[in-house]
mmCIF file of C-alpha atoms in Angstrom:
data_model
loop_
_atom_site.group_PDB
_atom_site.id
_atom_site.type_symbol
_atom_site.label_atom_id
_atom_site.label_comp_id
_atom_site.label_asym_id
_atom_site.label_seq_id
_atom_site.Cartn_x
_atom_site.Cartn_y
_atom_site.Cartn_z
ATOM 1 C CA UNK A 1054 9.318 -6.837 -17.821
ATOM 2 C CA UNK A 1055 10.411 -9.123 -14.765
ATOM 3 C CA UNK A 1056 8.517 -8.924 -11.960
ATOM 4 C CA UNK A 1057 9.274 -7.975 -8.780
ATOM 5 C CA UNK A 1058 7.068 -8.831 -6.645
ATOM 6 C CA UNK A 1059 4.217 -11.904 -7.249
ATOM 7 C CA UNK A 1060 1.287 -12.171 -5.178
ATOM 8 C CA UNK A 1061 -1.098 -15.334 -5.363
ATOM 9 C CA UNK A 1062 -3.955 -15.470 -3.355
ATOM 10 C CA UNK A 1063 -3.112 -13.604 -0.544
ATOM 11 C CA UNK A 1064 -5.742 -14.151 2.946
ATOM 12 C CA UNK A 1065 -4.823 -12.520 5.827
ATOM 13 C CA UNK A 1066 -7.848 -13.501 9.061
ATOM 14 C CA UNK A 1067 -7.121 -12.402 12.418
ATOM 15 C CA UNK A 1068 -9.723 -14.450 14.922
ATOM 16 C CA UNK A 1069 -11.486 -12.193 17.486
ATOM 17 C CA UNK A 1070 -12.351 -13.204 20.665
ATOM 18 C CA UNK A 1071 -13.206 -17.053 21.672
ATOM 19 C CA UNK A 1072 -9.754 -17.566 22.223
ATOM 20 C CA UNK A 1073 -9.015 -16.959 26.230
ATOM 21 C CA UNK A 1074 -10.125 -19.710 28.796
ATOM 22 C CA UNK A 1075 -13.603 -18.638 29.818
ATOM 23 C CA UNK A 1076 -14.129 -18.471 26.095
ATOM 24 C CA UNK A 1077 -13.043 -22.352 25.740
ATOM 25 C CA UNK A 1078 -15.075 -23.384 28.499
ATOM 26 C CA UNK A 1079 -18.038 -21.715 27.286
ATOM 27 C CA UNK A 1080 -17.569 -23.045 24.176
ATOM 28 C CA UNK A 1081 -17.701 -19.645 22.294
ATOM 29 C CA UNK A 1082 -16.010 -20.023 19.056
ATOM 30 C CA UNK A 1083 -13.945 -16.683 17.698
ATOM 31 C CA UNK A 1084 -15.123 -14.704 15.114
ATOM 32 C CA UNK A 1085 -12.872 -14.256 12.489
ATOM 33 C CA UNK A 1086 -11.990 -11.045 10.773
ATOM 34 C CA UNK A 1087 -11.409 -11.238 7.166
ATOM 35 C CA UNK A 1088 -8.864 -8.467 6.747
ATOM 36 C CA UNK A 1089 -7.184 -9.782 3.393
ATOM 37 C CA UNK A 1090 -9.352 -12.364 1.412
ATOM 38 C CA UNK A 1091 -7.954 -13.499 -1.651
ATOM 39 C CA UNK A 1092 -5.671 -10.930 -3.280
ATOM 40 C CA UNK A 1093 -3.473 -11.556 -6.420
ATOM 41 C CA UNK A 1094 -1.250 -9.078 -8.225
ATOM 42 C CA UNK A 1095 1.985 -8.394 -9.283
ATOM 43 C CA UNK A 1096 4.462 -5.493 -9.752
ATOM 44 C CA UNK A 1097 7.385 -5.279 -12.586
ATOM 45 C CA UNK A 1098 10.729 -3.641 -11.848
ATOM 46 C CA UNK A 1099 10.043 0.100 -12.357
ATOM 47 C CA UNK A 1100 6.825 0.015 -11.925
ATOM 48 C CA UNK A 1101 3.954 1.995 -9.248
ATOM 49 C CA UNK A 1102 1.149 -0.307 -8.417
ATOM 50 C CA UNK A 1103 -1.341 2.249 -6.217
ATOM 51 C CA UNK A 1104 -3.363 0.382 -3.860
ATOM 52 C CA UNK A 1105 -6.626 2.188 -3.016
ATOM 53 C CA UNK A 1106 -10.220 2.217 -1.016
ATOM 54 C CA UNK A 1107 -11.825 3.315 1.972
ATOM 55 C CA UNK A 1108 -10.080 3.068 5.535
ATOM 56 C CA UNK A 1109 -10.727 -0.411 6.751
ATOM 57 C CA UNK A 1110 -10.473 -2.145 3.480
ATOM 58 C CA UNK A 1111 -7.416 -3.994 4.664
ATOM 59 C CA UNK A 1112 -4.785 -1.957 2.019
ATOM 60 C CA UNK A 1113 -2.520 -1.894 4.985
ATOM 61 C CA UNK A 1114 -2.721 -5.216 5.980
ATOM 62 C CA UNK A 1115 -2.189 -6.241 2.531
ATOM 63 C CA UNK A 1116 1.619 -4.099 2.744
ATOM 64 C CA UNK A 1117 1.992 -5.067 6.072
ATOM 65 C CA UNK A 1118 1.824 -9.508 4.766
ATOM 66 C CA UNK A 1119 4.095 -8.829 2.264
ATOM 67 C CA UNK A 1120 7.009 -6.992 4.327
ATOM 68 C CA UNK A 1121 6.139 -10.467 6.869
ATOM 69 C CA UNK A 1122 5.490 -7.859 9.654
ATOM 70 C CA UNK A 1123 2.425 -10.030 10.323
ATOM 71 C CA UNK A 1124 1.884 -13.583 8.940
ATOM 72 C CA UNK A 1125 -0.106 -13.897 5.719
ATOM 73 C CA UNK A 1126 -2.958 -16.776 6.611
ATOM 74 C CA UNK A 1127 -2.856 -18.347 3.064
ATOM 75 C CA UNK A 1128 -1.226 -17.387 -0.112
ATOM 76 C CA UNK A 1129 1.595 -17.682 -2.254
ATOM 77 C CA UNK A 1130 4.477 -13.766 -1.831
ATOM 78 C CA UNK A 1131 7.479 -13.989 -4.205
ATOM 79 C CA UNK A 1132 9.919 -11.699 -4.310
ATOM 80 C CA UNK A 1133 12.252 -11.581 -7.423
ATOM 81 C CA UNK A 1134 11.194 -15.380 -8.222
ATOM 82 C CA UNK A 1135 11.739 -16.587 -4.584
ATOM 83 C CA UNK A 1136 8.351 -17.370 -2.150
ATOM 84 C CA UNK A 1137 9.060 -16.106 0.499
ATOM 85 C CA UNK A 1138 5.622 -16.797 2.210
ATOM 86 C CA UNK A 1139 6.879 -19.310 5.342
ATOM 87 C CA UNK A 1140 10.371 -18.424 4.737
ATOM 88 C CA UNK A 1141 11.917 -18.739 8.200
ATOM 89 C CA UNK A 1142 13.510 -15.761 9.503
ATOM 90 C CA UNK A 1143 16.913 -16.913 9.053
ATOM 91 C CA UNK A 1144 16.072 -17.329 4.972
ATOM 92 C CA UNK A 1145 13.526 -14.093 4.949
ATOM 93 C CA UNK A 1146 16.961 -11.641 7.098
ATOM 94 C CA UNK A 1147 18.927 -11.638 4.017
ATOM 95 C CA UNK A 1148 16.434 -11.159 1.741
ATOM 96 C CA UNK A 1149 14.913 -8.058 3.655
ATOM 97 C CA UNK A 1150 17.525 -5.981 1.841
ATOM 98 C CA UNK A 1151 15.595 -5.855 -1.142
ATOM 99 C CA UNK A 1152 12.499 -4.797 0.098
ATOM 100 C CA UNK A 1153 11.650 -2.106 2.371
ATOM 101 C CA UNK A 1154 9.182 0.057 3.457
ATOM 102 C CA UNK A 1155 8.187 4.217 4.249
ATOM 103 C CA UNK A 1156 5.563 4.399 6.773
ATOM 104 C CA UNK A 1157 2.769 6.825 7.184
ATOM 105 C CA UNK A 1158 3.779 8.830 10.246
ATOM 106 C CA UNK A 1159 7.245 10.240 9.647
ATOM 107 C CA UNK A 1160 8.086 10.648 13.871
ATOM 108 C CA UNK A 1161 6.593 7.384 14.610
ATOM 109 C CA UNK A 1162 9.066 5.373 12.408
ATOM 110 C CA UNK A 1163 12.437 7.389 13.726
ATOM 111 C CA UNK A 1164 13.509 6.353 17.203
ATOM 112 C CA UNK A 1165 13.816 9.674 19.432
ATOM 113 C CA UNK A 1166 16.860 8.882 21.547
ATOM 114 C CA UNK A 1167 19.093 8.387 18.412
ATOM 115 C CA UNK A 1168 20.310 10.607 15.972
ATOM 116 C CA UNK A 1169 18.624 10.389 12.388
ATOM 117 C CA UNK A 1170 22.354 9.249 10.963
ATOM 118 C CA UNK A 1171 22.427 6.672 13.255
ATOM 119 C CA UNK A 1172 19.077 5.348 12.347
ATOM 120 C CA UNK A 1173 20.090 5.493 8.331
ATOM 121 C CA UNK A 1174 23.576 3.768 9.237
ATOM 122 C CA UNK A 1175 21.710 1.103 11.060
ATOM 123 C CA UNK A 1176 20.428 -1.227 7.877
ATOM 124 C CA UNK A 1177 24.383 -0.402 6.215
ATOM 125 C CA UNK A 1178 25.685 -1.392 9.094
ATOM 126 C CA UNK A 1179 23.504 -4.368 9.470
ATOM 127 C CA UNK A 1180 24.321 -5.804 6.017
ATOM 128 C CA UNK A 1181 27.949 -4.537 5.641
ATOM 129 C CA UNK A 1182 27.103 -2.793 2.931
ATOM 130 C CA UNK A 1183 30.061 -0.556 3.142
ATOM 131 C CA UNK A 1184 33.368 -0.555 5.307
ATOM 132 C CA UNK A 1185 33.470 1.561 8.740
ATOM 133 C CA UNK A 1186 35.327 4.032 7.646
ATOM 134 C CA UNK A 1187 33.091 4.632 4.538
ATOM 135 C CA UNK A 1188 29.826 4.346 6.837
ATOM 136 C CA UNK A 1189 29.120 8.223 7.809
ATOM 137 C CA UNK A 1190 29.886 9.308 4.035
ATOM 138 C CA UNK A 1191 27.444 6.620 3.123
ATOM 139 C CA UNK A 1192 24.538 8.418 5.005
ATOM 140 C CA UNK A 1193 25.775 11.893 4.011
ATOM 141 C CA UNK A 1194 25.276 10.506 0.435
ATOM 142 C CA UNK A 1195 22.111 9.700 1.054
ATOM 143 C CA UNK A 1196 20.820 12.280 3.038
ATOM 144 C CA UNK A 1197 21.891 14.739 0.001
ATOM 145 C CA UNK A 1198 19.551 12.466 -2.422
ATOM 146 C CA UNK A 1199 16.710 12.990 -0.654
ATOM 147 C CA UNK A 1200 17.223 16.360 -0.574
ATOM 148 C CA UNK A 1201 18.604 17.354 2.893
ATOM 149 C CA UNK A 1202 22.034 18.774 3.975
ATOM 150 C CA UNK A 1203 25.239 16.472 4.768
ATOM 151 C CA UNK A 1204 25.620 18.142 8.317
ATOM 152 C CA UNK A 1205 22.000 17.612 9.164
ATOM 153 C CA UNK A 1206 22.849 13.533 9.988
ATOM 154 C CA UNK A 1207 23.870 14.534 13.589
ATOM 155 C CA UNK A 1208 20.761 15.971 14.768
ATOM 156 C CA UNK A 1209 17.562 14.382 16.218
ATOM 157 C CA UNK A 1210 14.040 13.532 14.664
ATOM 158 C CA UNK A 1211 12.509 16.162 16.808
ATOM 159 C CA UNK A 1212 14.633 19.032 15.150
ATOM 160 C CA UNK A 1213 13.245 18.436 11.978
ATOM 161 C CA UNK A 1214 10.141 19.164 9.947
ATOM 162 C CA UNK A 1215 7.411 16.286 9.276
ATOM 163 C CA UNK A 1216 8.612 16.583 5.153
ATOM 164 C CA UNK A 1217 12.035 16.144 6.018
ATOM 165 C CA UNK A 1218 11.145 13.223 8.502
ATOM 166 C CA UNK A 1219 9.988 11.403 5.859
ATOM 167 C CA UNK A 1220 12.891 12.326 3.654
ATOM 168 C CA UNK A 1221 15.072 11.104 6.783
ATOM 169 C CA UNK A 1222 12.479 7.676 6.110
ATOM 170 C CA UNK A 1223 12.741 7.166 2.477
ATOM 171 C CA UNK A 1224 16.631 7.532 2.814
ATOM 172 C CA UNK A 1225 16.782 4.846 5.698
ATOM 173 C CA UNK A 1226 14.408 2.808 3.316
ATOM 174 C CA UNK A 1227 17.122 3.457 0.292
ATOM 175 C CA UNK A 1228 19.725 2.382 2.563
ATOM 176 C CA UNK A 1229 20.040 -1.027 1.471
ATOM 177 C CA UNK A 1230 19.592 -0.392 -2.045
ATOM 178 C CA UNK A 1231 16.147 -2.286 -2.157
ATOM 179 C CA UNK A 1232 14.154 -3.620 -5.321
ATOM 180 C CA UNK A 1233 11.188 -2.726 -3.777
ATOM 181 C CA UNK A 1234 9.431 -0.047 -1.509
ATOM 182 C CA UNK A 1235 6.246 -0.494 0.227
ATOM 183 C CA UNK A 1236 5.119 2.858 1.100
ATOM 184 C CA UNK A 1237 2.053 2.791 3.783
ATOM 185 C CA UNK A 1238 0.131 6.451 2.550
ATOM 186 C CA UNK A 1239 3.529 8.281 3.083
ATOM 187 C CA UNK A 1240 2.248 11.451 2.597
ATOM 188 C CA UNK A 1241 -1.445 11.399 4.007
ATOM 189 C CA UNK A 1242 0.427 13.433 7.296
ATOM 190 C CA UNK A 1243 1.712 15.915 5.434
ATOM 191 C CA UNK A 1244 0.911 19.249 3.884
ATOM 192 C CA UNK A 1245 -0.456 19.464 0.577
ATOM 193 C CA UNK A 1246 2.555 21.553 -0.842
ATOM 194 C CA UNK A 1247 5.426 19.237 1.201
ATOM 195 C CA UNK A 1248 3.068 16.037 -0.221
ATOM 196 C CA UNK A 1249 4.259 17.436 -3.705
ATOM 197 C CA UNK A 1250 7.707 17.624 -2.901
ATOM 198 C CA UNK A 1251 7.602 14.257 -1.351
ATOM 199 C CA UNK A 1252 6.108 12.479 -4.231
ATOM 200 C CA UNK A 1253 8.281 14.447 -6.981
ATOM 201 C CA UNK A 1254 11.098 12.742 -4.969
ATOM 202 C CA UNK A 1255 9.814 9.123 -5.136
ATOM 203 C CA UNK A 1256 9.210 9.568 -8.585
ATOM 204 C CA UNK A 1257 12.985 10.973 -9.286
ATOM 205 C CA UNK A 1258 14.340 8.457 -7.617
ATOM 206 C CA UNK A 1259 12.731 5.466 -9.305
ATOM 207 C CA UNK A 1260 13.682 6.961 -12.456
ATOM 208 C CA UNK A 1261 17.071 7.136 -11.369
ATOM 209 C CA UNK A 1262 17.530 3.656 -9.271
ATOM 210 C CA UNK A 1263 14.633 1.653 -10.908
ATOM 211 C CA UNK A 1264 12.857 1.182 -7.764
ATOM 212 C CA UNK A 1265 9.899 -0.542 -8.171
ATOM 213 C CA UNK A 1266 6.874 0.588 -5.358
ATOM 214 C CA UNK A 1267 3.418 -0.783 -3.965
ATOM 215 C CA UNK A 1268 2.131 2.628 -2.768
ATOM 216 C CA UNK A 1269 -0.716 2.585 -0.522
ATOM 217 C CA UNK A 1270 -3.294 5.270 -0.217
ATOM 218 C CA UNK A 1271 -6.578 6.475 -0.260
ATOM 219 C CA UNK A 1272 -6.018 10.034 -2.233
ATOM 220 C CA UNK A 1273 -7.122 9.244 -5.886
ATOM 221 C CA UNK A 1274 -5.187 12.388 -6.656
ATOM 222 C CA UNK A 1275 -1.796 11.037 -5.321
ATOM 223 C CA UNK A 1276 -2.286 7.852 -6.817
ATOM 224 C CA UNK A 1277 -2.648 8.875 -9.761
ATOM 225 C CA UNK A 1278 -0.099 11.156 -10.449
ATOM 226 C CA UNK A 1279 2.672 8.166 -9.186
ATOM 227 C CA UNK A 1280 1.132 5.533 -10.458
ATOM 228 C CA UNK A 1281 1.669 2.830 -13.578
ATOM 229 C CA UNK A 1282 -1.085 0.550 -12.377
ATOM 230 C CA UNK A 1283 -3.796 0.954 -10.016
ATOM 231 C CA UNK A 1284 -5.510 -1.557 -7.982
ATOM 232 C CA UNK A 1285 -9.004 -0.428 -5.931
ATOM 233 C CA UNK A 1286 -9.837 -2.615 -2.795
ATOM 234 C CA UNK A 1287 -13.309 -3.092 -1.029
ATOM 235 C CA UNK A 1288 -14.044 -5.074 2.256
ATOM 236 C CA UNK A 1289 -10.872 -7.361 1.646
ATOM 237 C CA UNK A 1290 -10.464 -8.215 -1.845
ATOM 238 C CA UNK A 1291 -9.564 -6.187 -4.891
ATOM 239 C CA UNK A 1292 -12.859 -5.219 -7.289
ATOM 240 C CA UNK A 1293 -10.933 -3.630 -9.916
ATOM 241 C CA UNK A 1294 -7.116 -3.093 -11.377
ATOM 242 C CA UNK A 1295 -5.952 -1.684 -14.285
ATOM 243 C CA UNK A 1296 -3.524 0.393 -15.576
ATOM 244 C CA UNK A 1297 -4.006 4.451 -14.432
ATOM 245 C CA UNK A 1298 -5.241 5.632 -17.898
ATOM 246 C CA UNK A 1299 -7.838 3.307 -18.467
ATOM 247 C CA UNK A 1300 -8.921 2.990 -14.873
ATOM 248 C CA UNK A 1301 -9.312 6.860 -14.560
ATOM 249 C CA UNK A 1302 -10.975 7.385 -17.533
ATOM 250 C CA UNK A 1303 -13.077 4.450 -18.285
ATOM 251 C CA UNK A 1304 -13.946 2.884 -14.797
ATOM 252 C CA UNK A 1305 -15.866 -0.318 -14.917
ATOM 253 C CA UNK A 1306 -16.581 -1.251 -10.996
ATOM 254 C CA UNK A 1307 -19.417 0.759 -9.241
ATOM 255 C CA UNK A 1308 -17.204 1.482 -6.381
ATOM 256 C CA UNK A 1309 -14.000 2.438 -8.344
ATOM 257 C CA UNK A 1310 -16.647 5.341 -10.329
ATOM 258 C CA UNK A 1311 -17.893 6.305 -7.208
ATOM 259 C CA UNK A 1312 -14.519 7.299 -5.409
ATOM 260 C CA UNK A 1313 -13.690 8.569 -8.484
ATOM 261 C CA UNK A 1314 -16.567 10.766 -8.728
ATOM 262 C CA UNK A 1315 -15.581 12.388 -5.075
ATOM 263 C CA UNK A 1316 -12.296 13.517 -6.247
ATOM 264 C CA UNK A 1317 -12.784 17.703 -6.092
ATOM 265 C CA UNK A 1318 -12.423 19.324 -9.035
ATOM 266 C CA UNK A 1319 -10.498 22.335 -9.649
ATOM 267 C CA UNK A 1320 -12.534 23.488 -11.651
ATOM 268 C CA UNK A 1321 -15.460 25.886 -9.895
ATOM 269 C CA UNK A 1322 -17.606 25.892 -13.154
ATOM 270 C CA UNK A 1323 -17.807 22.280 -13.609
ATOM 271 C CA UNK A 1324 -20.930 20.270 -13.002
ATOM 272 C CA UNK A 1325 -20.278 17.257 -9.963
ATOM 273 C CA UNK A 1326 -21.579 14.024 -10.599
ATOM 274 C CA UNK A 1327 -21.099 12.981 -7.002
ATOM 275 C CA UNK A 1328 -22.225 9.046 -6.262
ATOM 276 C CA UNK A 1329 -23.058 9.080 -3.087
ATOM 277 C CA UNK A 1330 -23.174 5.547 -1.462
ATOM 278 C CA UNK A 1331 -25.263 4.833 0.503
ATOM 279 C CA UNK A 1332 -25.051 2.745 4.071
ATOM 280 C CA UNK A 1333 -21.511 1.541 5.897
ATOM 281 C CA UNK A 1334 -19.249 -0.422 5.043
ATOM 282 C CA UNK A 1335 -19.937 -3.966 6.186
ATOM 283 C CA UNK A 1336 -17.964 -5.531 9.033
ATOM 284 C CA UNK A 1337 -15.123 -7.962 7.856
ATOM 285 C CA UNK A 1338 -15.938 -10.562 10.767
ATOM 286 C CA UNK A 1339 -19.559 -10.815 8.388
ATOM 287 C CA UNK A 1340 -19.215 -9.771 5.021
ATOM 288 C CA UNK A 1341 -22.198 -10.015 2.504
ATOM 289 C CA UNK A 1342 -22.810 -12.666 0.243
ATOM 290 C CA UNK A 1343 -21.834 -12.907 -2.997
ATOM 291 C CA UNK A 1344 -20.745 -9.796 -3.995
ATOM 292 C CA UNK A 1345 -19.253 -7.319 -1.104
ATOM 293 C CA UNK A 1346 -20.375 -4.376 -2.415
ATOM 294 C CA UNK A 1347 -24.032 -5.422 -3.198
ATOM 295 C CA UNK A 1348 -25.247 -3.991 0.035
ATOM 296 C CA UNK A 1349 -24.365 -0.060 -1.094
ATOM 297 C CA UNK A 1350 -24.285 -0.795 -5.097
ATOM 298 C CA UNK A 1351 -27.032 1.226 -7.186
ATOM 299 C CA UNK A 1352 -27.307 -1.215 -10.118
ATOM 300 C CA UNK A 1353 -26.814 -4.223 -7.457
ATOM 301 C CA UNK A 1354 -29.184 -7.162 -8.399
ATOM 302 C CA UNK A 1355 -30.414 -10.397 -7.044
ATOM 303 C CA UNK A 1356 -27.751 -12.677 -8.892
ATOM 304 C CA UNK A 1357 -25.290 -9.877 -6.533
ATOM 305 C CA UNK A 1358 -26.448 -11.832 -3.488
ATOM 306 C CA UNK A 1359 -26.017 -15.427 -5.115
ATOM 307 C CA UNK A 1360 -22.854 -15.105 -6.820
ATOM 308 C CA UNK A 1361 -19.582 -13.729 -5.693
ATOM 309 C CA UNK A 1362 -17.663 -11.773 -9.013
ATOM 310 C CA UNK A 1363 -14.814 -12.917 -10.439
ATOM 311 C CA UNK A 1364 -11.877 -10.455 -11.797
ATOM 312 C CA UNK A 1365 -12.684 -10.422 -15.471
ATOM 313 C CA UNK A 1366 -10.840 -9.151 -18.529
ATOM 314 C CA UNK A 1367 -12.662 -5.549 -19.489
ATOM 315 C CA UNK A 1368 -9.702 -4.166 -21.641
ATOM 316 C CA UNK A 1369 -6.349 -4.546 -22.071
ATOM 317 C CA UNK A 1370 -4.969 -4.761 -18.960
ATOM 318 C CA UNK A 1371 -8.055 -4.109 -16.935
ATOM 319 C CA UNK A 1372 -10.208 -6.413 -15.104
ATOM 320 C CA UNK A 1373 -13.058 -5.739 -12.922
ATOM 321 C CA UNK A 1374 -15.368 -7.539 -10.244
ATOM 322 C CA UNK A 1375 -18.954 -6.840 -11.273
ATOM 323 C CA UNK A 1376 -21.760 -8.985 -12.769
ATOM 324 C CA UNK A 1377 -22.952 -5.350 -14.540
ATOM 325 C CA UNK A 1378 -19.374 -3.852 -15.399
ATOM 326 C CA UNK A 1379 -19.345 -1.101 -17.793
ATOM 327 C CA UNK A 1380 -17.504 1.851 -19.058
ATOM 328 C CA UNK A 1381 -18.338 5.730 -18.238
ATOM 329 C CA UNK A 1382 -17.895 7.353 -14.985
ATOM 330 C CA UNK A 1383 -22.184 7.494 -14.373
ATOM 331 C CA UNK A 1384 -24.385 4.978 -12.841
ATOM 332 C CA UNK A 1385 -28.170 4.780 -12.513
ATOM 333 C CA UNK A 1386 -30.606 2.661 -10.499
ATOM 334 C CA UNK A 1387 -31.431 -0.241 -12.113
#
């Protein structure tokens, strides 16, 4: 399959402080924050890549550098073949139009003075998709896939539910009849029943328009019910990615078992296996050495400290970041 979307190496450092006057002329020198420190994946047409981990692992961030909402620090983005990583905004306007994104709070994303038609007609109109006169059966059109009425396009963001805000959202992001979706945990404010609904619709309508998405979220459930491909992130970089079958049932990365193991199970009979980790999560202005997770790992040891992990090749289509990978969901102290 062609892909989509290519990432290479993907940093993203935001510098913290050391930057105003006094700073200079103390000569305090910023700390950076590694948000996004060497990330490299790709997505196919079609295709779910679920990007997962603890808040503050920089999965955002990581959406966030490829839409160009903020400015990737290194790194190669491509986007159907094209980089599109210091395109200038007058080469990156067009291309916009194939590649969109659903945020996480439905009301936050829909602008309160204007009617939800006129924020779905917006991007149309923008690109001339369709003529004038063809613009307000346009948004009906769309407002019907997602599952709302025709004569709901005249109301306000405030009259509706938060489901059917991000209905209103995925049908502004479908608007320009993108490649790809970026979708920033677009159900993690929702119920659990309308997160259902939501997520039977993004599935139906990739099977229908061959969307391909980079969904972002930290509910293992979610991700893998939508998902082809699942990549888990810690501190900043990705420790493990593989495709949902093999990564659910034969995890190889410490961390990726242990959020697995915290998943509830419906089952009231069955006996947890919990891994509980111990400690925080570092900060990203001073991560460990070597490996990032060595600091709350149970089987960490001292070549953990010395060398950072490579991605390796654990499967077919799986890699992992760990000196000591292996299969089965259970760990022990070494």
């Amino acid at each position: 399959m062609t892909n989509i979307l290519s990432v290479e190496n993907l940093v993203k450092h935001y510098e913290l402080g050391g930057t105003g006057f006094i700073d200079r002329l103390l000569g305090q020198q910023p700390s950076i924050v590694r948000s996004v420190d060497g990330l490299s994946f790709n997505i196919a047409e079609g295709e779910t890549l679920g990007l997962v981990g603890e808040s503050g692992c920089g999965k955002s961030t990581v959406g966030r550098s490829i839409l160009r909402l903020v400015e990737p620090t290194e790194g190669t983005i491509e986007l159907a073949g094209q980089d599109i990583s210091n395109a200038p905004e007058r080469v990156l306007r067009p291309l916009r139009q194939d590649l969109q994104v659903v945020f996480q709070d439905p009301f936050a994303s829909l602008n309160p003075r204007r009617t939800v038609g006129q924020t779905v007609a917006e991007p149309i109109a923008n690109y001339q998709l369709v003529s004038d006169a063809n613009l307000r059966a346009r948004v009906q059109d769309l407002f019907e896939r997602v599952g709302l009425r025709a004569d709901q396009i005249d109301r306000y963001p405030h009259e509706f539910s938060g489901g059917q805000r991000q209905r209103i959202g995925i049908a502004r992001a479908l608007a320009t009849n993108p490649k790809l979706i970026v979708l920033d945990e677009p159900v993690s404010a929702l119920d659990v029943s309308v997160q259902a609904q939501v997520i039977n619709l993004l599935v139906d309508l990739q099977q229908e328009l061959g969307l391909a998405y980079l969904f972002i979220a930290h509910d293992l459930a979610v991700v893998e019910h939508i998902s082809t491909r699942v990549a888990v992130m810690y501190l900043g970089k990705i420790v493990e990615i593989a495709d949902k079958k093999s990564l659910f049932r034969s995890p190889r990365h410490p961390y990726t078992k242990a959020l697995l193991s915290a998943v509830p199970n419906s089952d009231p009979d069955a006996i947890s296996n919990r891994i509980v980790l111990q400690g925080d999560i570092p900060s990203p202005t001073n991560p460990p050495s070597g490996c990032r997770f060595r600091t709350r790992c149970p089987i960490a040891q001292a070549i953990c400290a010395e060398q950072d992990p490579e991605l390796e090749t654990q499967g077919p289509d799986h890699k992992a970041a760990c000196h000591f990978a292996q299969e089965g969901p259970l760990l022990t102290k070494v």
